[in-house]
Coordinates of C-alpha atoms and ligand atoms in Angstrom, one line a residue:
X1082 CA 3.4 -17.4 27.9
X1083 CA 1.5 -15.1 30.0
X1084 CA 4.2 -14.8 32.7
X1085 CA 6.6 -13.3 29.9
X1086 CA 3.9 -10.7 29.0
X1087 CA 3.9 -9.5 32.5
X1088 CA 7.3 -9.1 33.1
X1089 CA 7.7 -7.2 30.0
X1090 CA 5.2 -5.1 30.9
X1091 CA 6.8 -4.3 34.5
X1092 CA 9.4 -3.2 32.3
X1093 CA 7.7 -0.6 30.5
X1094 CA 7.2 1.6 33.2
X1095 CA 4.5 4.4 32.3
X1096 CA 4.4 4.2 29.0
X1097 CA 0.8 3.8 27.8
X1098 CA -1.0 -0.1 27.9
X1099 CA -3.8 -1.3 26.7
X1100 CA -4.9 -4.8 27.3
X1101 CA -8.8 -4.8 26.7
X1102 CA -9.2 -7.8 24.6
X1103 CA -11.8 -5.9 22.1
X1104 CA -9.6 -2.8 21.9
X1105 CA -6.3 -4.9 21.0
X1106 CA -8.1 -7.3 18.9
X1107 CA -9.1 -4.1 16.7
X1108 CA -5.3 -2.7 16.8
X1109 CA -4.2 -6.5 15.7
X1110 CA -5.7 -6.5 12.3
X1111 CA -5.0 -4.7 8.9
X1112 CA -7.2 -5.0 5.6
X1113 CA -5.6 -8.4 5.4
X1114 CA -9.7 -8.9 4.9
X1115 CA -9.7 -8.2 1.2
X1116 CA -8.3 -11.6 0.3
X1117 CA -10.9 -14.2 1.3
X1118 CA -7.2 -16.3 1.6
X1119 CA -6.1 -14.1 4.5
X1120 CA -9.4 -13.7 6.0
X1121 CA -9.1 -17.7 6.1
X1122 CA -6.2 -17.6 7.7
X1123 CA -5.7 -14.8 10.1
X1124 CA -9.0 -14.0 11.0
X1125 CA -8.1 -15.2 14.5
X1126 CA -5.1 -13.4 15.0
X1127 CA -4.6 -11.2 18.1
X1128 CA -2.2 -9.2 20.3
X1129 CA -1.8 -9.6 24.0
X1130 CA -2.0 -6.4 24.4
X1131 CA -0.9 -2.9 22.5
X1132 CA 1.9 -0.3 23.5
X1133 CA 1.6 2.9 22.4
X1134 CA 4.9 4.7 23.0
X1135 CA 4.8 8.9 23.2
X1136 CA 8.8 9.4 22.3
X1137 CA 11.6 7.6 20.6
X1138 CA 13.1 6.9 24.3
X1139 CA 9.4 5.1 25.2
X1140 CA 10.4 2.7 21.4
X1141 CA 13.7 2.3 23.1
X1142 CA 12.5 1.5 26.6
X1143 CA 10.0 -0.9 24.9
X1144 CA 12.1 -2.9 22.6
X1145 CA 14.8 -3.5 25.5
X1146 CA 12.2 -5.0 27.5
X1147 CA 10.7 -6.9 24.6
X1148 CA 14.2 -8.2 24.2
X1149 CA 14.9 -8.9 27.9
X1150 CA 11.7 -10.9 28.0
X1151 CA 11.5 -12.7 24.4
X1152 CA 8.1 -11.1 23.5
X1153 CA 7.1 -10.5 20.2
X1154 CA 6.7 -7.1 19.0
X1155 CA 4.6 -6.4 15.6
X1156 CA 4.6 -2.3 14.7
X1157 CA 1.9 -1.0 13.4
X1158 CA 1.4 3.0 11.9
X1159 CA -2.7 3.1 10.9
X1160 CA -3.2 -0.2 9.9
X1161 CA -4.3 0.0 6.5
X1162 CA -2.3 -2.6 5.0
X1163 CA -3.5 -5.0 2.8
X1164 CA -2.0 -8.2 3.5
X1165 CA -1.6 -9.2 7.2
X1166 CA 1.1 -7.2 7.3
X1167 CA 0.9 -5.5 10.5
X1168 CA -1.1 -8.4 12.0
X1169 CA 0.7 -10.1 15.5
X1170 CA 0.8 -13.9 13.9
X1171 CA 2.4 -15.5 17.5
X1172 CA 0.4 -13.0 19.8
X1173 CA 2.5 -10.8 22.3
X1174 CA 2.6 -6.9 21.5
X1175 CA 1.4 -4.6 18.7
X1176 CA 3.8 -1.7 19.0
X1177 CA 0.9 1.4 18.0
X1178 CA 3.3 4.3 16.4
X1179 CA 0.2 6.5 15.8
X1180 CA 1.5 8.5 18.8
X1181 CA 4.6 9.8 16.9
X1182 CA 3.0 12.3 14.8
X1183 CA 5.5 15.2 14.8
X1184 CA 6.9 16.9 11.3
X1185 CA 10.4 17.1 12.5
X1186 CA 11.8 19.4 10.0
X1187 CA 10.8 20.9 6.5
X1188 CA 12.7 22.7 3.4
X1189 CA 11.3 23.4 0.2
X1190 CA 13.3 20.3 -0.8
X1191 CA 12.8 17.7 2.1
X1192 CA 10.9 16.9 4.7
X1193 CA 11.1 14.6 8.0
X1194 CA 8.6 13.3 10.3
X1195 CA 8.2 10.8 13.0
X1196 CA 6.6 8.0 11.8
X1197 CA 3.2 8.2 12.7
X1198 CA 2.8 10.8 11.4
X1199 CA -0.1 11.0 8.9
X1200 CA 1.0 11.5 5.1
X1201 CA -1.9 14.4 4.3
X1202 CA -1.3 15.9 8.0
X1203 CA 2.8 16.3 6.5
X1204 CA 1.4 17.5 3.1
X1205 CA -0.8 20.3 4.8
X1206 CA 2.7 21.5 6.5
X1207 CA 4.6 21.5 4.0
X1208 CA 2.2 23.2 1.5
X1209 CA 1.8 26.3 3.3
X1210 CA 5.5 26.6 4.3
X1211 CA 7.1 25.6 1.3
X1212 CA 4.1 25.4 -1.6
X1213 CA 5.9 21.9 -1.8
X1214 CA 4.5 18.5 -1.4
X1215 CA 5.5 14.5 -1.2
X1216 CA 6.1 13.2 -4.3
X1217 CA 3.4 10.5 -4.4
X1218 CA 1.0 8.6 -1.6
X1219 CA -0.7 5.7 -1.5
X1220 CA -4.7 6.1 -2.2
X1221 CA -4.9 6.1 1.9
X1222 CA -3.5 9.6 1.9
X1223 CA -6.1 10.5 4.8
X1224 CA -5.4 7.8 7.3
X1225 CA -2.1 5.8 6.8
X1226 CA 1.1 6.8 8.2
X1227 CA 4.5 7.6 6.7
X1228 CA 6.4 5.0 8.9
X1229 CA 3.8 2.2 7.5
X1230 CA 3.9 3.6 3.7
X1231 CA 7.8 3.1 3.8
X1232 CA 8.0 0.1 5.8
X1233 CA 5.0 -1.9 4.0
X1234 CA 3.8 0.4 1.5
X1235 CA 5.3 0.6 -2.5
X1236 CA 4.0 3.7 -4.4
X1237 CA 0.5 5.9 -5.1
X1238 CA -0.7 8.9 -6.4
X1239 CA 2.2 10.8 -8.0
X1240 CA 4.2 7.1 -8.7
X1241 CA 3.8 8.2 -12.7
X1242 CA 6.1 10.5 -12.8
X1243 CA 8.4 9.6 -9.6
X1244 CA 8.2 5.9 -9.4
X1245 CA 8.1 4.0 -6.4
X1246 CA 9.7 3.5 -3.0
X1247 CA 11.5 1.3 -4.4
X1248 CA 13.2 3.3 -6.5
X1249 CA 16.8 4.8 -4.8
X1250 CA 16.5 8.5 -4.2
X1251 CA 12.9 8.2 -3.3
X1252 CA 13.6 8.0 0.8
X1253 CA 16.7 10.0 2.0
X1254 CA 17.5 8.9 5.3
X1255 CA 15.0 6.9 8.1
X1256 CA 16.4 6.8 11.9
X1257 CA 15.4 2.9 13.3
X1258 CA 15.8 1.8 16.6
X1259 CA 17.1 -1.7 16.8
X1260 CA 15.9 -4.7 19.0
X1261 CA 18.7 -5.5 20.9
X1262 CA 19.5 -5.6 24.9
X1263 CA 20.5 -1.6 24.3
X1264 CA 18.5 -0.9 22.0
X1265 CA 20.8 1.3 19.0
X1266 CA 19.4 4.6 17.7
X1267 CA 20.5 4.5 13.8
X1268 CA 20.4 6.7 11.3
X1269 CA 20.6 5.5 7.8
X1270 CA 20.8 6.4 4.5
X1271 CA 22.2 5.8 1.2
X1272 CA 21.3 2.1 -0.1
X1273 CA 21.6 0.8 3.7
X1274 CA 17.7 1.9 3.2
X1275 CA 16.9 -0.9 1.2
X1276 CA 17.5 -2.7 3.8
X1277 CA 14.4 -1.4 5.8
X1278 CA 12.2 0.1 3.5
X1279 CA 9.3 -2.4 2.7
X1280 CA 10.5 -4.9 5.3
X1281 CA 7.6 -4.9 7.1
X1282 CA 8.7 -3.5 10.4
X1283 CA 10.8 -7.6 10.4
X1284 CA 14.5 -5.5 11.3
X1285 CA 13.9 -2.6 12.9
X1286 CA 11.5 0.1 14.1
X1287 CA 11.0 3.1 12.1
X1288 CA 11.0 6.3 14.0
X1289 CA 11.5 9.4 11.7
X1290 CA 11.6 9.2 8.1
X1291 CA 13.0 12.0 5.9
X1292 CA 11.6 12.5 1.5
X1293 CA 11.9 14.7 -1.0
X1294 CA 9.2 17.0 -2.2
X1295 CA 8.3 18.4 -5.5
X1296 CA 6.1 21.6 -6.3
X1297 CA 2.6 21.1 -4.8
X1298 CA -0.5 22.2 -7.1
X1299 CA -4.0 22.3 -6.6
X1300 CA -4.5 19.3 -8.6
X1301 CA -8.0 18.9 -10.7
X1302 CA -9.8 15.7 -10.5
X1303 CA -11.0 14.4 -13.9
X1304 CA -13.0 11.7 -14.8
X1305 CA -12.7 10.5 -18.9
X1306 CA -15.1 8.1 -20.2
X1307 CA -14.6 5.2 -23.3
X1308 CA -16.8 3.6 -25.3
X1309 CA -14.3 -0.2 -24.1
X1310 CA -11.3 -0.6 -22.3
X1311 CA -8.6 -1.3 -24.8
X1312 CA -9.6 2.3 -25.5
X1313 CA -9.8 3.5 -22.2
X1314 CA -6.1 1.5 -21.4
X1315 CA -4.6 2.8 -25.3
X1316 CA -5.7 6.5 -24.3
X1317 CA -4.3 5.9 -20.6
X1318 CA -0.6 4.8 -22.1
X1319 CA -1.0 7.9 -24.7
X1320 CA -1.5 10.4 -21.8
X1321 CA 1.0 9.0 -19.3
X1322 CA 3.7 9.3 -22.3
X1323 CA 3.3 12.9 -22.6
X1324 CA 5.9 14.7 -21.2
X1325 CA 4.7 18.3 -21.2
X1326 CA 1.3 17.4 -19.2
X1327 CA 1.8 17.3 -15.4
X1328 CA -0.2 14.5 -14.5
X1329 CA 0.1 12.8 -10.9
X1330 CA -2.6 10.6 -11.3
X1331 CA -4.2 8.0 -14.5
X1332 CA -6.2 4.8 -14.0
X1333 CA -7.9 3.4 -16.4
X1334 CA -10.9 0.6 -15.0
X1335 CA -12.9 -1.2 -16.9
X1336 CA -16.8 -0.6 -17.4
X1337 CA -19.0 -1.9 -15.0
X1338 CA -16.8 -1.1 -12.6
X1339 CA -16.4 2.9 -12.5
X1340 CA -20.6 2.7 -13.0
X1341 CA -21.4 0.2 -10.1
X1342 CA -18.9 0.6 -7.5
X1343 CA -18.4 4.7 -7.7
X1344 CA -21.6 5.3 -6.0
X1345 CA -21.3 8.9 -5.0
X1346 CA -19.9 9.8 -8.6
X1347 CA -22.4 7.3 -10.4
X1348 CA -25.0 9.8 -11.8
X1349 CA -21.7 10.8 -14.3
X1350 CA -20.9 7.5 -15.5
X1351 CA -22.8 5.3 -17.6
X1352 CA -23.1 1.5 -16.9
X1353 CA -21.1 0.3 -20.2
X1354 CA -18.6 3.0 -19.8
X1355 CA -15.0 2.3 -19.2
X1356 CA -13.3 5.5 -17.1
X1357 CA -9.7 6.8 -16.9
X1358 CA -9.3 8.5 -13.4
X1359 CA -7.1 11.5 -13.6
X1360 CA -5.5 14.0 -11.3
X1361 CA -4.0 17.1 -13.6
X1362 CA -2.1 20.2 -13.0
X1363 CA -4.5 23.2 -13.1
X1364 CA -2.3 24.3 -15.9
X1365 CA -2.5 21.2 -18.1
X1366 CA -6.1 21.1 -18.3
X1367 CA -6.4 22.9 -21.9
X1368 CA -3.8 20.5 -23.1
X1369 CA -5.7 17.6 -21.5
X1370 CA -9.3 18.7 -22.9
X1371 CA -7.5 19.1 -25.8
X1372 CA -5.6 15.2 -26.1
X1373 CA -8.8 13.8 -24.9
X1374 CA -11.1 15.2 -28.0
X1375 CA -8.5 13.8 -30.1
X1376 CA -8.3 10.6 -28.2
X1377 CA -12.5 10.4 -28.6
X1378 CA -12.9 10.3 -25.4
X1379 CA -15.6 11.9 -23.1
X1380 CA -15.3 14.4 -20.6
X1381 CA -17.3 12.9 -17.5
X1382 CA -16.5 15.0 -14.6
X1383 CA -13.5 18.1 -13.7
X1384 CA -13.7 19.1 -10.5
X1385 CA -12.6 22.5 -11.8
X1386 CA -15.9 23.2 -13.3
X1387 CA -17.9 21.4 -10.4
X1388 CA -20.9 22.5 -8.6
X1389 CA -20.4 23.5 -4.9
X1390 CA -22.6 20.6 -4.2
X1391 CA -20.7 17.7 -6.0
X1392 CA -17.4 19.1 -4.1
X1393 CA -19.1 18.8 -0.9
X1394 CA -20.7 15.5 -1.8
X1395 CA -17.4 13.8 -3.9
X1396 CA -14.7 12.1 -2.6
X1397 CA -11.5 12.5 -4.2
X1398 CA -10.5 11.2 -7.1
X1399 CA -7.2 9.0 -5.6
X1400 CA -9.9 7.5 -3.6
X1401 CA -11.2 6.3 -6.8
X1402 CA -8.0 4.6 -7.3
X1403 CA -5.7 2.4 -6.4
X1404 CA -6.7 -0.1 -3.7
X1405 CA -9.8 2.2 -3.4
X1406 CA -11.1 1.2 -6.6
X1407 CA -11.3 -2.3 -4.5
X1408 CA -12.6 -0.9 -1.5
X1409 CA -15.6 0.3 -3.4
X1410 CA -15.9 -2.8 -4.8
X1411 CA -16.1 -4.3 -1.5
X1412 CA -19.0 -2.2 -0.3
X1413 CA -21.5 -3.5 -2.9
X1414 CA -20.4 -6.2 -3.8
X1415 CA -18.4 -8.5 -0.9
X1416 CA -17.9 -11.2 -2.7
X1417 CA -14.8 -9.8 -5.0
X1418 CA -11.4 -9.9 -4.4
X1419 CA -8.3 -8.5 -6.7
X1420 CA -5.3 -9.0 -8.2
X1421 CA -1.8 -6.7 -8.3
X1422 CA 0.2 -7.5 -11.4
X1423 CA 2.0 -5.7 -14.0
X1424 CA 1.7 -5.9 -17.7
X1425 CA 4.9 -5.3 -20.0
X1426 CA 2.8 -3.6 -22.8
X1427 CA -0.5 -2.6 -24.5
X1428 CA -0.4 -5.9 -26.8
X1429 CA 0.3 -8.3 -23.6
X1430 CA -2.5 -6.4 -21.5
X1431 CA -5.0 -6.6 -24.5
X1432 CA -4.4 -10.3 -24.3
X1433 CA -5.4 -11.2 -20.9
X1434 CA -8.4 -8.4 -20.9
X1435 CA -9.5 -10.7 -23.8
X1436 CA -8.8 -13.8 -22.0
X1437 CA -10.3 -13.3 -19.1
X1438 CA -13.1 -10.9 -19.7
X1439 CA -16.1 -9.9 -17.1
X1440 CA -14.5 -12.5 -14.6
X1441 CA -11.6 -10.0 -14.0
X1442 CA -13.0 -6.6 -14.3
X1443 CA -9.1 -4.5 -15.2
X1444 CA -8.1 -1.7 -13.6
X1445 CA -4.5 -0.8 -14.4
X1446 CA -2.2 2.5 -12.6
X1447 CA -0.1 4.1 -15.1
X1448 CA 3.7 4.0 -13.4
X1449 CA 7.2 5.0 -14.2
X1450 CA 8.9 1.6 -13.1
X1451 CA 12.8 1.9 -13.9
X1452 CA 12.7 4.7 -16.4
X1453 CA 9.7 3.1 -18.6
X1454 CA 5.5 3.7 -18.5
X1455 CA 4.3 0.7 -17.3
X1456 CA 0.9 -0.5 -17.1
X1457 CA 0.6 -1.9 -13.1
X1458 CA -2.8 -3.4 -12.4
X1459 CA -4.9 -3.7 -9.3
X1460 CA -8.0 -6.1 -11.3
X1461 CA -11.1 -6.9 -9.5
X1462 CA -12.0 -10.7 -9.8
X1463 CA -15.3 -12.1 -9.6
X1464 CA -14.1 -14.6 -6.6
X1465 CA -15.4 -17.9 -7.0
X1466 CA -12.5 -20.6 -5.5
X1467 CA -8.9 -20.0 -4.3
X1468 CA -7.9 -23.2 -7.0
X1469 CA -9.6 -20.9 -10.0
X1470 CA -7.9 -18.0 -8.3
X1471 CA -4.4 -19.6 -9.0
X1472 CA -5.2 -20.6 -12.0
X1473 CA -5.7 -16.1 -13.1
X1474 CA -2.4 -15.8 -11.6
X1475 CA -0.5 -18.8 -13.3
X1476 CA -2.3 -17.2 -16.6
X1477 CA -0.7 -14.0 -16.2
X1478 CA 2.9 -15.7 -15.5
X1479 CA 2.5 -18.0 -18.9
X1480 CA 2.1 -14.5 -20.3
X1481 CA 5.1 -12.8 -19.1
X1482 CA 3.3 -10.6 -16.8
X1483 CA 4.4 -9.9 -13.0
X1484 CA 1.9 -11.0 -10.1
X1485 CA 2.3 -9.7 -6.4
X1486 CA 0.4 -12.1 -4.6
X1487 CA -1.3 -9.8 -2.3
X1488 CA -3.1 -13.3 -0.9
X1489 CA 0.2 -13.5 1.0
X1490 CA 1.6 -12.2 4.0
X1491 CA 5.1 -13.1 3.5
X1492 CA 7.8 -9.9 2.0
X1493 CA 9.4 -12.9 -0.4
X1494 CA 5.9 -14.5 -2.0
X1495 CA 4.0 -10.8 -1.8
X1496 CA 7.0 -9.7 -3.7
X1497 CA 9.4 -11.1 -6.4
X1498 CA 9.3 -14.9 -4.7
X1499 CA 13.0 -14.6 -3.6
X1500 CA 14.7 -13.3 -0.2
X1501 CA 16.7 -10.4 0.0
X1502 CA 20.2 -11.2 1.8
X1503 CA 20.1 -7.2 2.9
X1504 CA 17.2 -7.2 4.9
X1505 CA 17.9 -10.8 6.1
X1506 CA 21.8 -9.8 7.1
X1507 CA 20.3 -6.7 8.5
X1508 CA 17.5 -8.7 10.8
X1509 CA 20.6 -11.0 12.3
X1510 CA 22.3 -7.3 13.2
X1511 CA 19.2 -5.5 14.4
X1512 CA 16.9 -8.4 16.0
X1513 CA 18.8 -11.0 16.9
X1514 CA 16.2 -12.9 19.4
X1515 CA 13.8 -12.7 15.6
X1516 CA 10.8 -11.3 17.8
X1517 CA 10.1 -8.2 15.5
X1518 CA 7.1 -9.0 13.5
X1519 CA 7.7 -12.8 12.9
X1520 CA 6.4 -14.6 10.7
X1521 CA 6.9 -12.0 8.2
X1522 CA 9.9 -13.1 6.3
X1523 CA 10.2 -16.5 5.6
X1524 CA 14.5 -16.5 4.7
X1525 CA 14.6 -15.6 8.4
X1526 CA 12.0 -18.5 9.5
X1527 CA 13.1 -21.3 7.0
X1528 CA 16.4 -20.6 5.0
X1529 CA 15.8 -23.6 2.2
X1530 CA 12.2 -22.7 1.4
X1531 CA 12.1 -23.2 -1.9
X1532 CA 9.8 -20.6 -3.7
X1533 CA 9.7 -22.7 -7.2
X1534 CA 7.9 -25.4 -5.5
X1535 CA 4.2 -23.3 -6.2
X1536 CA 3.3 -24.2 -2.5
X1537 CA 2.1 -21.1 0.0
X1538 CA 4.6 -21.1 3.0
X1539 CA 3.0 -21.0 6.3
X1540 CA 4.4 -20.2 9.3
X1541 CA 5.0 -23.0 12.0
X1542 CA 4.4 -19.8 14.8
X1543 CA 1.4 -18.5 13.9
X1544 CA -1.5 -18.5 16.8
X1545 CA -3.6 -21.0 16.3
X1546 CA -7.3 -21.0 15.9
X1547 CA -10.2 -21.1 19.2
Ligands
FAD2365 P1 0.4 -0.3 8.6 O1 -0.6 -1.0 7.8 O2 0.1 0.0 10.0 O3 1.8 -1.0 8.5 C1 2.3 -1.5 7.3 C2 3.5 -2.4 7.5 O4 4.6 -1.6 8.1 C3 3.3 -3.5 8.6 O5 4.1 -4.6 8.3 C4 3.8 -2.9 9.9 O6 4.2 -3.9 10.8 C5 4.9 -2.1 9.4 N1 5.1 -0.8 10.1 C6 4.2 0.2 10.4 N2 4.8 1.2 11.0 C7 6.2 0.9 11.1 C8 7.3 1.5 11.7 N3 7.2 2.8 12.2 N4 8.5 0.9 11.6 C9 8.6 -0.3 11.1 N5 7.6 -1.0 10.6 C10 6.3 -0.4 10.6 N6 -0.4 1.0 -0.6 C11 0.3 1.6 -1.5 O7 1.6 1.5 -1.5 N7 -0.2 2.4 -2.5 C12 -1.6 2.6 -2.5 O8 -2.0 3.4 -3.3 C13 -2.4 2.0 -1.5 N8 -3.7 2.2 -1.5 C14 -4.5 1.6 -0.6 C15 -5.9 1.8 -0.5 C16 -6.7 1.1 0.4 C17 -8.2 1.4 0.4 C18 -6.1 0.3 1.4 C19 -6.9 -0.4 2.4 C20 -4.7 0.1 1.4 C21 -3.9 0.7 0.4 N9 -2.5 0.6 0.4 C22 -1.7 1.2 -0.6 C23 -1.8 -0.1 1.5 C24 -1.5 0.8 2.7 O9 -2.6 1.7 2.9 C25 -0.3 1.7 2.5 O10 0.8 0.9 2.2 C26 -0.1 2.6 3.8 O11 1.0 3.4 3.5 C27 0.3 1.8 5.0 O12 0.4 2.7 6.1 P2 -0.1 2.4 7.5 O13 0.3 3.5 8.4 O14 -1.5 2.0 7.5 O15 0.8 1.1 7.8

């Protein structure tokens, strides 16, 4: 009610406000776009208006009044999310961290920043204190922030050798301000941080988060081409399992994908090749040339031997990758959408490239997931109905292979279709009134949902349309 909204923002006192309907409407979406599902369903979705706090004490003095007056609070770092996640589903405020931006501290082990902080912005510190860097980012290096990477992000650039956030050990210690009628300042670490991490801002507001760092390198982009893609995925497994080549970055992707969607790096690709998108230490290069020759593939493009031009003109490779593979996609061709799933092994991902062909272009990211190299995948499909849509992910799941509905913009059915009693014990302790980002987790909303029942959950709050 609009009464509510104006009393909470009495409350806020000088702390920065914006209400033009345009301006918040911008700050209230994500790329929740990208699934024609989402776009169905949230396109309408909007703030009342946006707060944009300067210090922790401005989080603090917002959340207390958000409390006070029952208004719903939604955070949001850059927005670059990919399923709704940072999107206000019952209206009321977006909570806009990009004001925290400050690298708090930095050793050549760890670093912490507040949590708007932008990833590369943290990288560019810590490089030329500490010739160290993060271990891996998400593909939106350049824009996303490290509050929204931990809170709705799950691994990038770097995850083949150091895994995900998921993984314990990855995050040392986040402070999170609670929304409460005194608002609690907490600093937490150990495995209370599974609590938080990846809840999608549903249990707390991140404010500073601290990570470990590895050596940094100059790393060289490289692009390898094959003549199909079982080779291009074989030769992607065989690289990731060498130990002695420092690689932070393989993706294999299907032919006509690297071809038609890599526009600016086209004139090195040919239409029917398949591509493996590497980032390599300067000093595995020989070794890589070397495995490649062996592996018959072709050298397309190092951006160690690059023209000044093509630097200039390139993007870089990790935005190539991951959901940028996608992204590209997009920009020629709209009508596509994409998959996230994980295949167990070379013989079960060979299987469903067979069986589903052209219609779902692969393109897989080589991880470490638990200790093993796993083949993740981020396919492009050829979009024709959400039914036929389904039906690619119930194929996958007859096949024993993991699907993160990313058509989803609940934490349980974007993730392993179950609720987590941490985060949901931690939400009673932390937001008690359930206005932080609702909609969001559905053990919170409706305790006996039952996840085996195959039907999407929607959520009895969200705005409705006109
Ligand atoms: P936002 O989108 O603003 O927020 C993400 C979630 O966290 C939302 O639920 C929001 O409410 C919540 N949140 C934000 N800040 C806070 C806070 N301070 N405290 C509590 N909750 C908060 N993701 C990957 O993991 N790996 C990838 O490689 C990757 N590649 C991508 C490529 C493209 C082209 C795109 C569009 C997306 C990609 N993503 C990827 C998804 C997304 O970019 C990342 O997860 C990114 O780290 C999100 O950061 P953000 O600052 O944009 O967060």
């Amino acid at each position: 009610a609009p009464l509510d909204i104006d009393a909470f923002r009495r409350d806020l006192g000088d702390i920065p406000v914006e209400d033009n309907p345009k301006l918040v409407l911008q700050k209230s979406r994500d790329f929740y776009w990208y699934s024609p599902v989402l776009k169905r369903q949230l396109d309408h979705v909007t703030a009342d208006l946006v707060v944009t706090p300067r210090t922790i004490d401005d989080v603090v003095t917002t959340l207390a009044s958000a409390h006070r007056h029952g208004v719903p609070v939604t955070p949001r770092g850059a927005g670059t999310g990919n399923y709704g996640q940072a999107m206000p589903l019952s209206g009321g405020a977006v909570l806009n961290l990009a004001g925290l931006t400050k690298v708090v501290a930095s050793s050549p082990m760890t670093v912490r920043a507040e949590a708007g902080a932008i990833l590369a912005r943290i990288d560019e510190e810590t490089r030329a204190a500490h010739g160290a860097e993060m271990r891996f980012h998400p593909s939106t290096y350049r824009t996303a922030t490290i509050g929204g990477f931990v809170a709705g992000g799950s691994g990038g650039v770097g995850s083949i050798r150091w895994g995900g956030l998921r993984n314990f050990g990855n995050i040392i210690s986040l402070k999170v301000v609670t929304c409460e009628a005194s608002p609690r300042i907490l600093d937490i670490e150990g495995t209370d941080i599974l609590k938080v991490a990846h809840a999608y801002g549903t249990n707390g507001i991140i404010v500073e988060a601290e990570v470990p760092l590895t050596a940094g390198y100059d790393w060289v982009d490289v692009l390898a081409g094959f003549d199909t893609i079982e080779d291009a995925v074989r030769f992607a497994r065989n690289v990731a399992l060498q130990d002695g080549m420092l690689l932070k970055e393989i993706a294999p992707i299907a032919a006509p994908v690297p071809h038609d969607y890599f526009v600016r790096h086209q004139k090195f690709i040919r239409k029917d090749q398949s591509v493996v998108v590497m980032m390599a230490a300067p000093q595995a290069m020989a070794a890589l040339s070397i495995f490649l020759a062996h592996e018959k593939g072709e050298m397309l493009y190092r951006s160690d031997a690059a023209s000044e031009e093509d630097l200039k003109r390139l993007p870089p490779a990790y935005e190539l990758a991951w959901n940028h593979t996608t992204l590209r996609g997009l920009k020629v061709d709209p009508s596509i959408t994409y998959l996230q799933t994980q295949y167990p092994d070379l013989e079960t991902l060979k299987k469903i490239i067979a069986l589903l062909g052209d219609e779902m272009p692969m393109h897989n990211e080589m991880i470490r997931f638990d200790g093993r190299v796993v083949f993740s995948g981020l396919p492009i499909v050829r979009f024709s109905t959400e039914e036929r849509l389904e039906e690619i992910i119930r194929i996958h799941e007859d096949n024993g292979c993991l699907v993160f509905n990313p058509h989803r913009y609940t934490l349980e059915e974007g993730g392993m279709k179950r609720s987590d009693p941490g985060q949901l014990a931690f939400k009673r302790e932390a937001d008690p009134k359930g206005i932080l980002n609702p909609g969001k987790m559905i053990a919170w909303e409706n305790p006996d949902f039952d996840f085996a029942s195959g039907k999407a959950w929607l959520f009895s709050g969200l705005q409705s349309a006109g």
